[in-house]
C-alpha angles and dihedrals in degrees: 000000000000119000122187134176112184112192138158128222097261097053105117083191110049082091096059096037090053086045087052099048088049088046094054091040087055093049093045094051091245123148113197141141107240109222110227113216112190122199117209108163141350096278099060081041081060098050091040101042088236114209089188137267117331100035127163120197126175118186078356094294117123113253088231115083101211097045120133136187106245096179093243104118088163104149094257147143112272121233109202110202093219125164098271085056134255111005138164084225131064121229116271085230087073109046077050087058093049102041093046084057096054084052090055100043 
C-alpha cells in the first residue's frame, strides 16, 4: 500500500493530518511507511498534482471522495468540505474507507 502526505511549509494542519493517518493505520491493524511529499514551490505542485496542504493519497487516490482535479497546484492550504462544514482536515471516515479499499484491492 502506498501512502502519501503532500504538504508545504505554511500549512498549520500537515501535523495533524500525518498524526491522523497514523492514528487510523494503527486502529486498522495496518503497518506502512507513510511517504512525505513536500511541496515547495509550483513547480513540484505541477509534477505531484497538488491538491494543496494537507493532502492524503492512497494508491495514489485522494482520500476525499469527492475530490476533483481542478488543474490549480499552487503551493496552498487545503479546505476539505466534510460533514461538520468547512475543515483543514479531512474526516477520519474517509482515510478508513481508503485505506479498507487498498486492502481489498
Amino acid at each position: 500500500m502506498k501512502l502519501e502526505v503532500f504538504w508545504f511549509d505554511d500549512c498549520p494542519n500537515h501535523h495533524a493530518a500525518t498524526a491522523l493517518l497514523n492514528e487510523t493505520l494503527d486502529e486498522l491493524g495496518v503497518s506502512a511507511e507513510i511517504e512525505m511529499g513536500k511541496v515547495p514551490d509550483l513547480e513540484t505542485g505541477e509534477k505531484t498534482k497538488f491538491a494543496g496542504s494537507p493532502t492524503i493519497r492512497i494508491n495514489g487516490k485522494d482520500i476525499d471522495p469527492s475530490y476533483e482535479d481542478t488543474g490549480d497546484y499552487t503551493p496552498r492550504c487545503r479546505v476539505y468540505f466534510t460533514s461538520e462544514g468547512f475543515k483543514g482536515l479531512p474526516e477520519k471516515a474517509w482515510i478508513v474507507d481508503a485505506v479498507r479499499d487498498a486492502i481489498a484491492t
